[in-house]
Coordinates of C-alpha atoms in Angstrom, one line a residue:
M1148 CA 44.1 7.9 101.1
N1149 CA 45.4 8.2 97.5
V1150 CA 44.4 6.0 94.6
D1151 CA 46.9 3.1 94.2
Y1152 CA 47.7 1.5 90.9
L1153 CA 50.4 -0.6 89.3
V1154 CA 51.3 -1.0 85.6
G1155 CA 52.8 -4.3 84.4
Q1156 CA 54.1 -5.4 81.0
L1157 CA 53.5 -8.7 79.2
K1158 CA 56.6 -9.2 77.2
D1159 CA 58.0 -12.6 78.3
E1160 CA 57.1 -15.8 80.2
N1161 CA 58.0 -14.3 83.6
D1162 CA 55.6 -11.4 83.0
W1163 CA 52.8 -13.8 82.3
K1164 CA 53.6 -15.8 85.5
T1165 CA 53.5 -12.6 87.5
L1166 CA 50.1 -11.8 86.1
A1167 CA 48.8 -15.3 86.9
E1168 CA 49.9 -14.9 90.5
C1169 CA 48.2 -11.5 90.6
L1170 CA 44.9 -13.1 89.4
G1171 CA 45.0 -15.8 92.0
G1172 CA 47.7 -18.3 91.2
N1173 CA 47.3 -21.9 90.4
H1174 CA 43.6 -22.1 89.4
R1175 CA 42.3 -23.7 86.2
V1176 CA 40.2 -20.6 85.6
V1177 CA 43.2 -18.3 86.0
G1178 CA 45.1 -20.4 83.4
S1179 CA 42.2 -20.1 81.0
I1180 CA 42.0 -16.4 81.4
V1181 CA 45.8 -16.1 80.8
R1182 CA 45.6 -18.2 77.6
H1183 CA 42.7 -16.1 76.4
L1184 CA 44.6 -12.9 77.0
M1185 CA 47.5 -14.3 75.0
V1186 CA 45.1 -15.1 72.1
I1187 CA 43.5 -11.6 72.0
G1188 CA 47.0 -9.9 72.1
A1189 CA 47.3 -8.4 75.6
K1190 CA 50.6 -6.4 75.9
S1191 CA 50.2 -4.8 79.4
Y1192 CA 47.9 -4.5 82.4
L1193 CA 47.0 -2.0 85.1
I1194 CA 46.0 -3.0 88.6
E1195 CA 43.6 -1.0 90.8
S1196 CA 44.0 -2.0 94.4
R1197 CA 41.3 -1.6 97.1
Y1198 CA 38.6 -1.8 94.5
I1199 CA 35.0 -2.1 95.7
D1200 CA 33.0 -4.4 93.4
R1201 CA 29.3 -4.3 93.5
D1202 CA 28.8 -8.1 92.9
Y1203 CA 31.3 -9.1 95.6
S1204 CA 29.8 -6.5 98.0
S1205 CA 26.4 -8.0 97.5
D1206 CA 27.7 -11.5 98.5
Y1207 CA 29.8 -9.9 101.3
R1208 CA 26.8 -8.3 102.9
R1209 CA 24.6 -11.4 102.7
F1210 CA 27.2 -14.0 103.7
Y1211 CA 30.8 -13.1 104.4
T1212 CA 30.0 -10.6 107.1
Q1213 CA 28.2 -13.3 109.1
T1214 CA 31.1 -15.8 109.1
F1215 CA 33.5 -16.4 111.9
R1216 CA 36.5 -15.9 109.5
T1217 CA 37.2 -12.3 108.6
Y1218 CA 37.1 -11.6 104.9
D1219 CA 38.4 -8.4 103.3
R1220 CA 35.7 -6.3 101.7
H1221 CA 38.1 -4.9 99.0
C1222 CA 39.0 -6.5 95.7
K1223 CA 41.6 -5.8 93.0
R1224 CA 40.6 -5.0 89.4
V1225 CA 43.1 -5.7 86.7
H1226 CA 42.7 -4.0 83.3
F1227 CA 44.2 -5.3 80.1
F1228 CA 45.5 -3.5 77.0
A1229 CA 46.7 -4.4 73.5
E1230 CA 49.5 -1.8 73.7
D1231 CA 52.4 -1.0 76.0
L1232 CA 51.3 1.4 78.9
E1233 CA 55.0 2.1 79.9
S1234 CA 54.6 5.8 79.0
F1235 CA 51.5 6.1 81.2
G1236 CA 53.5 6.5 84.4
A1237 CA 55.7 9.1 82.9
K1238 CA 52.8 11.5 82.5
K1239 CA 53.2 14.6 84.7
N1240 CA 49.8 14.7 86.4
W1241 CA 46.5 12.8 86.7
V1242 CA 44.8 14.9 84.0
E1243 CA 47.3 13.8 81.4
R1244 CA 47.2 10.2 82.7
T1245 CA 43.4 10.1 82.4
E1246 CA 43.5 11.6 78.9
A1247 CA 46.1 8.9 77.9
L1248 CA 43.9 6.1 79.2
Q1249 CA 40.8 7.5 77.5
K1250 CA 42.6 7.3 74.1
T1251 CA 43.2 3.6 74.6
S1252 CA 39.5 2.7 75.0
K1253 CA 38.6 2.0 71.4
R1254 CA 42.2 1.5 70.3
S1255 CA 43.4 -1.2 72.6
Y1256 CA 41.3 -1.8 75.7
L1257 CA 40.7 -5.6 76.2
G1258 CA 38.6 -5.6 79.4
F1259 CA 39.1 -6.2 83.1
C1260 CA 39.1 -8.9 85.7
V1261 CA 38.0 -8.4 89.4
V1262 CA 40.1 -10.4 91.8
R1263 CA 38.3 -11.3 95.0
P1264 CA 39.9 -12.0 98.4
L1265 CA 38.7 -15.6 98.2
P1266 CA 41.5 -18.1 98.0
N1267 CA 39.4 -20.9 96.5
A1268 CA 37.5 -18.7 93.9
P1269 CA 39.5 -15.5 93.3
I1270 CA 38.0 -14.6 89.9
G1271 CA 35.1 -12.2 90.3
R1272 CA 33.2 -10.2 87.7
T1273 CA 35.2 -10.3 84.5
A1274 CA 34.6 -8.7 81.1
L1275 CA 37.1 -9.6 78.3
R1276 CA 36.9 -9.1 74.6
G1277 CA 35.5 -12.4 73.2
D1278 CA 37.1 -14.4 70.5
G1279 CA 36.6 -18.0 69.4
P1280 CA 38.7 -20.4 67.3
A1281 CA 39.6 -19.1 63.9
A1282 CA 40.6 -21.1 60.8
A1283 CA 40.2 -21.1 57.0
D1284 CA 36.8 -22.8 57.2
L1285 CA 35.6 -21.6 60.7
E1286 CA 33.8 -18.5 61.8
S1287 CA 33.3 -17.8 65.5
V1288 CA 30.8 -15.3 66.9
V1289 CA 29.9 -14.4 70.5
T1290 CA 26.2 -13.7 69.9
C1291 CA 25.5 -12.8 73.6
R1292 CA 27.7 -9.8 73.7
A1293 CA 27.3 -6.3 75.0
S1294 CA 29.3 -3.2 75.7
V1295 CA 30.6 -3.1 79.2
R1296 CA 32.0 0.1 80.6
A1297 CA 34.7 0.5 83.3
N1298 CA 35.7 3.8 84.9
L1299 CA 39.4 3.7 85.4
L1300 CA 41.0 6.8 87.1
G1301 CA 38.4 9.0 85.5
A1302 CA 38.7 7.5 82.0
E1303 CA 35.7 5.6 80.6
L1304 CA 36.8 2.4 78.9
D1305 CA 34.5 0.1 76.9
V1306 CA 34.9 -3.5 76.0
V1307 CA 32.5 -5.7 74.0
G1308 CA 32.0 -9.2 75.3
A1309 CA 30.1 -11.4 77.8
C1310 CA 30.6 -11.2 81.5
F1311 CA 32.1 -14.1 83.4
M1312 CA 32.6 -15.2 87.0
Q1313 CA 34.2 -18.1 88.9
Q1314 CA 32.0 -20.2 91.2
D1315 CA 32.3 -19.8 94.9
S1316 CA 30.4 -22.8 96.3
R1317 CA 29.9 -21.2 99.7
V1318 CA 27.5 -18.7 98.1
G1319 CA 26.3 -20.3 94.9
A1320 CA 26.9 -23.3 92.7
C1321 CA 27.5 -23.5 89.0
A1322 CA 23.8 -23.1 88.2
Q1323 CA 23.6 -19.7 89.9
V1324 CA 26.7 -18.5 88.2
A1325 CA 25.4 -19.8 84.8
I1326 CA 22.2 -17.9 85.3
W1327 CA 24.1 -14.8 86.5
T1328 CA 26.1 -14.8 83.3
G1329 CA 22.9 -14.9 81.2
A1330 CA 21.1 -12.3 83.4
R1331 CA 24.1 -9.9 83.3
H1332 CA 24.2 -10.0 79.5
M1333 CA 20.5 -9.2 79.4
H1334 CA 21.2 -6.3 81.8
H1335 CA 23.9 -4.8 79.7
R1336 CA 22.3 -5.5 76.4
H1337 CA 18.6 -5.0 77.1
K1338 CA 18.4 -3.1 80.4
Y1339 CA 16.9 -5.9 82.5
D1340 CA 17.4 -5.7 86.3
W1341 CA 20.9 -6.0 87.8
L1342 CA 21.2 -9.1 89.9
S1343 CA 23.9 -10.6 91.9
V1344 CA 24.6 -14.3 92.6
A1345 CA 23.2 -13.9 96.1
D1346 CA 20.0 -12.4 94.5
I1347 CA 19.6 -15.4 92.2
T1348 CA 20.1 -17.9 95.1
R1349 CA 17.4 -16.0 97.1
L1350 CA 15.0 -16.2 94.1
A1351 CA 15.6 -19.9 93.7
V1352 CA 13.9 -20.5 97.1
P1353 CA 13.6 -24.2 97.9
T1354 CA 10.0 -25.6 98.3
T1355 CA 10.7 -29.3 98.8
A1356 CA 12.9 -31.4 101.0
E1357 CA 15.0 -32.6 98.0
E1358 CA 15.8 -28.9 97.2
A1359 CA 16.8 -27.9 100.7
T1360 CA 19.9 -30.0 101.1
S1361 CA 22.6 -27.4 101.7
L1362 CA 23.3 -24.1 103.6
P1363 CA 23.0 -21.5 102.3
A1364 CA 20.2 -23.2 100.3
G1365 CA 21.4 -24.0 96.8
S1366 CA 25.1 -23.5 97.5
D1367 CA 25.8 -27.1 96.5
F1368 CA 23.5 -27.3 93.5
L1369 CA 20.2 -26.1 92.0
T1370 CA 17.7 -28.5 90.6
S1371 CA 16.3 -27.7 87.1
E1372 CA 13.0 -26.7 88.8
R1373 CA 14.7 -24.2 91.1
M1374 CA 16.6 -22.8 88.1
I1375 CA 13.3 -22.3 86.2
R1376 CA 11.8 -20.7 89.3
A1377 CA 14.6 -18.2 89.7
I1378 CA 14.6 -17.3 86.0
H1379 CA 10.9 -16.6 86.2
E1380 CA 11.3 -14.5 89.4
M1381 CA 14.0 -12.5 87.6
G1382 CA 11.5 -11.3 85.0
F1383 CA 12.2 -13.7 82.1
Q1384 CA 10.2 -16.5 80.5
P1385 CA 12.1 -19.7 81.1
L1386 CA 11.8 -21.9 78.1
C1387 CA 13.0 -25.4 78.9
L1388 CA 14.2 -27.6 76.0
E1389 CA 14.8 -31.4 76.4
G1390 CA 15.1 -34.3 74.0
A1391 CA 17.7 -36.2 72.0
N1392 CA 18.9 -33.2 69.9
I1393 CA 19.3 -30.3 72.2
S1394 CA 22.2 -29.0 70.1
A1395 CA 19.8 -28.2 67.2
A1396 CA 17.0 -27.0 69.5
I1397 CA 19.0 -24.2 71.1
L1398 CA 20.6 -22.9 67.9
P1399 CA 17.8 -20.4 66.9
Y1400 CA 18.0 -18.9 70.4
V1401 CA 21.8 -18.7 70.4
E1402 CA 21.6 -17.0 66.9
S1403 CA 19.0 -14.6 68.5
G1404 CA 21.6 -13.5 71.1
L1405 CA 19.6 -15.0 73.9
P1406 CA 21.6 -16.7 76.7
V1407 CA 21.0 -20.5 77.1
I1408 CA 21.7 -22.3 80.4
L1409 CA 22.8 -25.8 79.6
G1410 CA 22.6 -28.7 82.0
L1411 CA 25.3 -31.3 81.4
Q1412 CA 25.5 -34.9 82.7
D1413 CA 26.8 -38.2 81.5
K1414 CA 23.7 -39.7 79.7
K1415 CA 25.1 -43.2 80.1
N1416 CA 25.4 -42.8 83.9
P1417 CA 22.2 -41.1 85.1
G1418 CA 23.6 -41.0 88.7
S1419 CA 26.7 -39.0 87.6
L1420 CA 27.4 -35.4 88.8
G1421 CA 25.7 -32.6 86.9
H1422 CA 27.2 -29.3 85.7
A1423 CA 25.8 -26.1 84.2
V1424 CA 27.3 -23.7 81.6
T1425 CA 26.0 -20.7 79.7
V1426 CA 26.0 -20.8 75.9
I1427 CA 27.0 -17.3 74.6
G1428 CA 28.0 -18.0 71.0
R1429 CA 28.6 -20.5 68.3
V1430 CA 31.2 -21.7 65.8
F1431 CA 30.3 -22.0 62.1
G1432 CA 32.2 -24.6 60.0
K1433 CA 32.0 -24.9 56.2
Q1434 CA 31.1 -28.5 55.2
K1435 CA 32.9 -30.7 52.8
M1436 CA 29.6 -32.5 52.2
P1437 CA 27.0 -29.8 52.8
S1438 CA 23.7 -30.7 54.4
H1439 CA 20.2 -29.1 54.4
Q1440 CA 20.2 -29.3 58.2
L1441 CA 21.3 -26.0 59.7
A1442 CA 22.7 -27.6 62.9
D1443 CA 25.2 -29.5 60.8
Y1444 CA 27.0 -26.3 60.0
F1445 CA 27.9 -25.6 63.7
P1446 CA 30.5 -27.9 65.2
A1447 CA 30.7 -26.2 68.6
Y1448 CA 29.1 -23.7 70.9
I1449 CA 31.0 -21.0 72.8
V1450 CA 30.3 -21.2 76.5
H1451 CA 31.2 -19.6 79.8
D1452 CA 32.1 -22.4 82.3
D1453 CA 32.5 -21.0 85.8
Q1454 CA 34.9 -23.9 86.8
A1455 CA 37.0 -23.8 83.6
G1456 CA 37.0 -20.3 82.2
P1457 CA 35.5 -17.9 79.8
Y1458 CA 35.0 -18.5 76.0
M1459 CA 35.4 -22.3 76.2
L1460 CA 34.2 -24.7 73.5
L1461 CA 31.5 -27.4 73.8
P1462 CA 31.7 -29.5 70.6
K1463 CA 28.5 -30.9 69.1
D1464 CA 29.7 -34.5 69.4
S1465 CA 32.8 -36.6 70.3
K1466 CA 34.4 -36.2 66.9
A1467 CA 34.0 -32.5 66.2
A1468 CA 37.0 -31.3 68.3
A1469 CA 39.5 -33.5 66.4
E1470 CA 37.8 -32.8 63.0
H1471 CA 38.1 -29.1 63.4
R1472 CA 41.4 -29.1 65.4
F1473 CA 40.1 -27.2 68.3
D1474 CA 42.6 -26.2 71.0
T1475 CA 42.3 -28.9 73.7
H1476 CA 42.9 -26.3 76.4
Q1477 CA 39.7 -24.6 75.3
L1478 CA 37.4 -27.7 75.6
V1479 CA 35.0 -28.1 78.5
R1480 CA 36.5 -30.9 80.6
H1481 CA 35.1 -32.2 83.9
R1482 CA 34.9 -35.2 86.2
L1483 CA 31.3 -36.3 86.2
H1484 CA 32.0 -39.8 87.6
G1485 CA 35.0 -41.7 88.6
L1486 CA 38.4 -40.1 89.0
A1487 CA 39.2 -39.1 85.4
Q1488 CA 38.2 -35.9 83.7
I1489 CA 36.4 -36.2 80.3
D1490 CA 35.8 -33.8 77.4
L1491 CA 32.1 -33.0 77.3
N1492 CA 30.0 -32.5 74.2
M1493 CA 26.4 -31.8 73.3
A1494 CA 25.4 -35.2 72.0
D1495 CA 26.7 -37.2 75.0
H1496 CA 26.2 -34.8 77.9
A1497 CA 23.5 -32.1 77.2
V1498 CA 20.4 -33.2 79.1
F1499 CA 18.4 -30.0 79.2
A1500 CA 18.6 -26.3 78.3
V1501 CA 16.8 -23.2 79.6
V1502 CA 16.5 -20.1 77.5
L1503 CA 16.1 -16.7 79.1
M1504 CA 13.2 -15.6 76.9
P1505 CA 11.8 -12.0 76.9
V1506 CA 8.3 -11.7 78.3
R1507 CA 6.8 -10.2 75.1
A1508 CA 7.5 -13.3 72.9
F1509 CA 4.7 -15.9 73.0
S1510 CA 5.9 -18.4 70.3
T1511 CA 8.9 -20.7 70.1
A1512 CA 11.5 -20.9 67.4
G1513 CA 10.3 -24.5 66.5
A1514 CA 6.7 -23.4 66.0
A1515 CA 7.8 -20.4 63.9
E1516 CA 10.1 -22.5 61.6
R1517 CA 7.4 -25.1 61.1
T1518 CA 5.0 -22.4 60.1
A1519 CA 7.5 -20.9 57.7
W1520 CA 8.2 -24.3 56.2
G1521 CA 4.5 -24.9 55.7
R1522 CA 3.9 -21.6 53.9
L1523 CA 7.0 -22.0 51.8
N1524 CA 5.9 -25.5 50.7
A1525 CA 2.3 -24.2 49.9
T1526 CA 3.6 -21.2 48.0
L1527 CA 6.0 -23.1 45.8
N1528 CA 3.4 -25.7 45.0
D1529 CA 1.0 -22.8 44.0
M1530 CA 3.6 -20.9 42.1
K1531 CA 1.8 -21.2 38.8
A1532 CA -1.3 -19.4 40.1
I1533 CA 0.9 -16.7 41.8
R1534 CA 2.8 -16.1 38.6
A1535 CA -0.5 -15.7 36.8
K1536 CA -1.6 -13.2 39.4
L1537 CA 1.6 -11.2 38.9
A1538 CA 1.2 -11.4 35.1
K1539 CA -2.2 -9.7 35.4
Q1540 CA -0.4 -6.8 37.1
G1541 CA 1.9 -6.6 34.1
V1542 CA 5.0 -7.9 36.0
Q1543 CA 6.8 -11.1 36.6
A1544 CA 8.9 -12.7 39.3
N1545 CA 12.6 -13.2 39.1
D1546 CA 12.3 -16.4 37.2
R1547 CA 16.0 -17.4 37.3
L1548 CA 16.3 -17.2 41.0
L1549 CA 12.8 -18.5 41.6
N1550 CA 13.5 -21.6 39.4
E1551 CA 16.8 -22.2 41.3
L1552 CA 14.9 -22.1 44.6
I1553 CA 12.1 -24.5 43.3
E1554 CA 14.8 -26.9 42.0
A1555 CA 16.6 -26.9 45.4
H1556 CA 13.2 -27.4 47.1
K1557 CA 12.6 -30.5 45.0
K1558 CA 16.0 -31.9 45.8
N1559 CA 15.7 -31.2 49.6
R1560 CA 18.5 -28.7 49.5
I1561 CA 16.8 -25.8 51.3
V1562 CA 18.5 -24.4 54.4
M1563 CA 16.2 -22.6 56.9
R1564 CA 17.6 -20.4 59.6
T1565 CA 15.4 -18.9 62.3
Y1566 CA 16.1 -16.2 64.9
L1567 CA 14.2 -13.7 67.1
S1568 CA 14.5 -10.0 66.3
S1569 CA 13.0 -6.8 67.6
A1570 CA 11.2 -4.6 65.1
S1571 CA 13.9 -2.0 65.3
G1572 CA 16.7 -4.5 65.0
Y1573 CA 15.1 -6.1 61.9
R1574 CA 14.6 -2.7 60.2
T1575 CA 18.2 -1.7 60.9
H1576 CA 19.4 -5.0 59.4
I1577 CA 17.2 -4.5 56.3
A1578 CA 18.2 -0.9 55.8
Q1579 CA 21.9 -1.8 56.0
S1580 CA 21.7 -5.0 54.0
S1581 CA 22.4 -5.8 50.3
A1582 CA 18.7 -6.4 49.6
S1583 CA 17.2 -4.6 46.6
G1584 CA 15.8 -1.1 46.9
G1585 CA 12.3 -2.3 45.9
L1586 CA 12.3 -5.0 48.7
K1587 CA 13.7 -2.5 51.2
D1588 CA 11.0 0.0 50.4
L1589 CA 8.2 -2.5 51.0
L1590 CA 9.6 -4.0 54.1
M1591 CA 10.5 -0.7 55.8
R1592 CA 6.9 0.4 55.5
M1593 CA 5.5 -2.7 57.3
H1594 CA 3.9 -2.3 60.7
L1595 CA 5.6 -5.0 62.9
P1596 CA 5.1 -6.2 66.5
H1597 CA 7.9 -5.6 69.0
F1598 CA 9.3 -9.1 68.5
T1599 CA 9.3 -11.2 65.3
W1600 CA 10.7 -14.6 64.3
I1601 CA 12.7 -14.2 61.1
T1602 CA 13.3 -17.4 59.0
E1603 CA 15.9 -17.0 56.3
I1604 CA 15.5 -19.2 53.2
S1605 CA 18.8 -20.3 51.6
T1606 CA 20.0 -23.2 49.5
V1607 CA 22.9 -25.5 50.5
D1608 CA 25.1 -23.8 47.9
S1609 CA 24.3 -20.2 48.9
Y1610 CA 24.7 -20.9 52.7
N1611 CA 27.8 -23.2 52.9
Q1612 CA 30.3 -20.3 53.0
A1613 CA 33.0 -19.8 55.7
S1614 CA 32.8 -16.1 55.3
P1615 CA 29.5 -14.6 56.6
G1616 CA 29.6 -11.9 53.9
L1617 CA 29.2 -14.6 51.3
R1618 CA 26.2 -16.4 52.7
R1619 CA 23.1 -15.4 50.8
M1620 CA 19.4 -16.0 51.1
Y1621 CA 16.7 -16.2 48.4
G1622 CA 14.1 -14.8 50.7
H1623 CA 12.7 -14.9 54.3
S1624 CA 9.5 -15.0 56.3
I1625 CA 8.4 -12.7 59.2
L1626 CA 6.2 -14.3 61.9
D1627 CA 4.5 -12.4 64.7
A1628 CA 6.2 -13.6 67.9
T1629 CA 3.2 -12.4 69.9
S1630 CA 1.1 -15.1 68.2
T1631 CA 1.2 -18.8 69.0
G1632 CA 3.3 -19.3 65.9
K1633 CA 1.6 -22.6 65.2
D1634 CA -0.5 -21.6 62.2
A1635 CA -0.3 -19.3 59.2
A1636 CA -2.4 -16.6 60.9
G1637 CA 0.8 -15.3 62.6
L1638 CA 2.8 -15.2 59.4
L1639 CA 3.1 -11.5 58.4
S1640 CA 5.1 -11.8 55.1
L1641 CA 7.0 -14.1 52.9
H1642 CA 9.6 -12.9 50.5
L1643 CA 10.7 -15.0 47.5
P1644 CA 12.7 -13.9 44.4
G1645 CA 10.7 -11.1 42.7
M1646 CA 7.7 -11.0 45.1
L1647 CA 6.6 -10.2 48.6
I1648 CA 3.4 -11.7 50.0
V1649 CA 2.1 -9.6 52.9
R1650 CA -0.7 -10.4 55.3
D1651 CA -2.8 -8.0 57.3
V1652 CA -3.7 -9.8 60.5
D1653 CA -6.6 -7.4 61.2
A1654 CA -8.2 -7.7 57.8
D1655 CA -11.2 -9.9 56.8
P1656 CA -10.5 -13.4 55.5
G1657 CA -10.0 -13.4 51.7
K1658 CA -8.8 -9.7 51.9
D1659 CA -5.9 -10.1 54.3
E1660 CA -3.2 -11.0 51.7
K1661 CA -1.5 -9.1 48.9
V1662 CA 1.2 -10.0 46.5
F1663 CA 3.7 -7.3 45.4
A1664 CA 6.2 -7.6 42.6
I1665 CA 9.8 -6.5 43.1
K1666 CA 11.5 -5.7 39.8
D1667 CA 15.1 -5.3 40.8
D1668 CA 15.1 -8.3 43.3
G1669 CA 18.2 -10.5 43.9
L1670 CA 20.0 -12.5 46.5
Y1671 CA 21.1 -10.7 49.7
E1672 CA 23.2 -11.3 52.7
C1673 CA 22.0 -13.4 55.6
R1674 CA 22.0 -11.5 58.9
E1675 CA 25.0 -12.2 61.0
K1676 CA 26.0 -10.9 64.4
R1677 CA 29.5 -9.9 63.3
F1678 CA 31.8 -9.4 66.2
M1679 CA 32.7 -5.8 66.9
H1680 CA 35.8 -4.9 68.9

C-alpha cells in the first residue's frame, strides 16, 4: 500500500469551506481552528490519510475496540503552511518532495491537526503556531509553548506552540483534556512522561460514591479532588489555588511557563454546570492609569478550551473584552445554566485553579514574593547604613537610580513580578540580558539550586510599556525554591542599583551576608518569554 496524500490551497472562501469539511464539518472547535489558521496566515495544507495517531490509538485500545459499534483505527493528519505548496506535487520523485518539505519547516510550517474518525469529536491531537490578540498597546505571549516535531513523508517539521485536543465525552470530560494539555506541554518542554487521556482517566480513580457516577468512570466529569489525585499520580505536585482573586494568584505560574488547570462555574449560581480550561499564556495591556498591582496589567489569559478551540481568550472581568476590543469569536463562551451561552471571565467564573508544579520546588510564588517584599522594605529602610558600608570599601551605589527607587517606594509605585526559573534558564537570561558587565560577573558565579523564584523590581513608569523590550527593572531578588520561602533564610541575593547583597545559606549567622558594589550598574530588561516562530 502506497502513502496517500493530498495538497490543497487556501485562496478563497470555497477553499476554506473545503478545509472545514475535511476537519470535521460543522463543529465549533473546527470553526475556531479555521479562524486561527486565517490569523496566522495559512496558504495551503497537506493531508495524510490512514494516519496512526498514538493518542487516538491509546483510547482506541482501551475503549473503542470494546464497543458494539465498529470504529476505524486510522485518522487523518492535516499539515498547514504559510506558503503555496502547488509546486510540491510537480517534483519528480519522493526524494525531491521530501527535500522541498524540509525546506518549509522553519520558513512556513504552521503545524498540524489530527482528524479522528469520531463524528462528535473529530479534532484530535493538534499543534498549531500560537498567536494572541495584537494591538498598539497589547502584547500576547503563549508562555506554555514547546517545539513539537512532525515527520511528514520523511521530512522533519517543527512548530512552536501548545498542543490541543477536542473533548470526546465517551472517554474523558473537559477536565481530563485540560490536564492532558498541561501534561503534554510538560512532556515536550521538560521531558515528563507521555500520557494519553485514557491514562489520565485511569489515574483519576474514583474512591467515593460521588466520584463514581459515570462509565467509564470520569467520562462525564472529574471532581477537583480527582483532578488533584490524577496530577499527583502523573508525577507533578498539584498546587490548588482558591479565593476571590484567582486571576492574580495564577499569574506568577503562568509567567513561569507552568500550565494551570482552571475550574470555571457561575459564582452566583453554585448549582450551575462546571467547566475546565488550561491557561497557557497571557495578554499584557499598557495602562492609561498605571497601577502598582502587577495583575492590573494583564486583561486576559490565553487558554485552550476543549469545547471551543485553541488559543481562546478568558478576560479578567466582564469589562476587559470591550475595553481592549478583543475578537468576540475568540472569547470563552458556554452555557453554564439556562439556555443562553454567556461569555466567561476570571472575576465571575474562576472558582479554583490547579498548577502542575515540578516536584523539586517546595515554596509557592506567594511566599517568595512576600519574602522579597520584606527584604526590599528592610533594605531600603537601612540604606543609610548600607551606603556607609560601601563607602568604607571606597565605592558608592548608583545614587540616581537608587534615589528613584526609594522615591517610588515611598509613593507605593513599585511593581514586583515573580516567576519560577531553573538555574540554567536564569543564567541564560542574565548572560543574554542588558544587565551591566559587573552585575553579570557576580551573578554568573553564584551557586544556585535547581529551581529559584525570581522577583523583578520595577517602578510603575519603567514597567508600563507595551513593548517587552522597553520594560526595565531596577533590581531583582533570587529565592531558593527548595526552601519554604516564608522567611529571609531562603533569600539568596538582592540586587539594587549599584549593589548586590549575597547570602551564603551554609555560613554561620553574622557571616552569611556580603555586599558587593557594582560600578557600571544601570537599568536592564525584564525577562520576557518572547514568542519564537
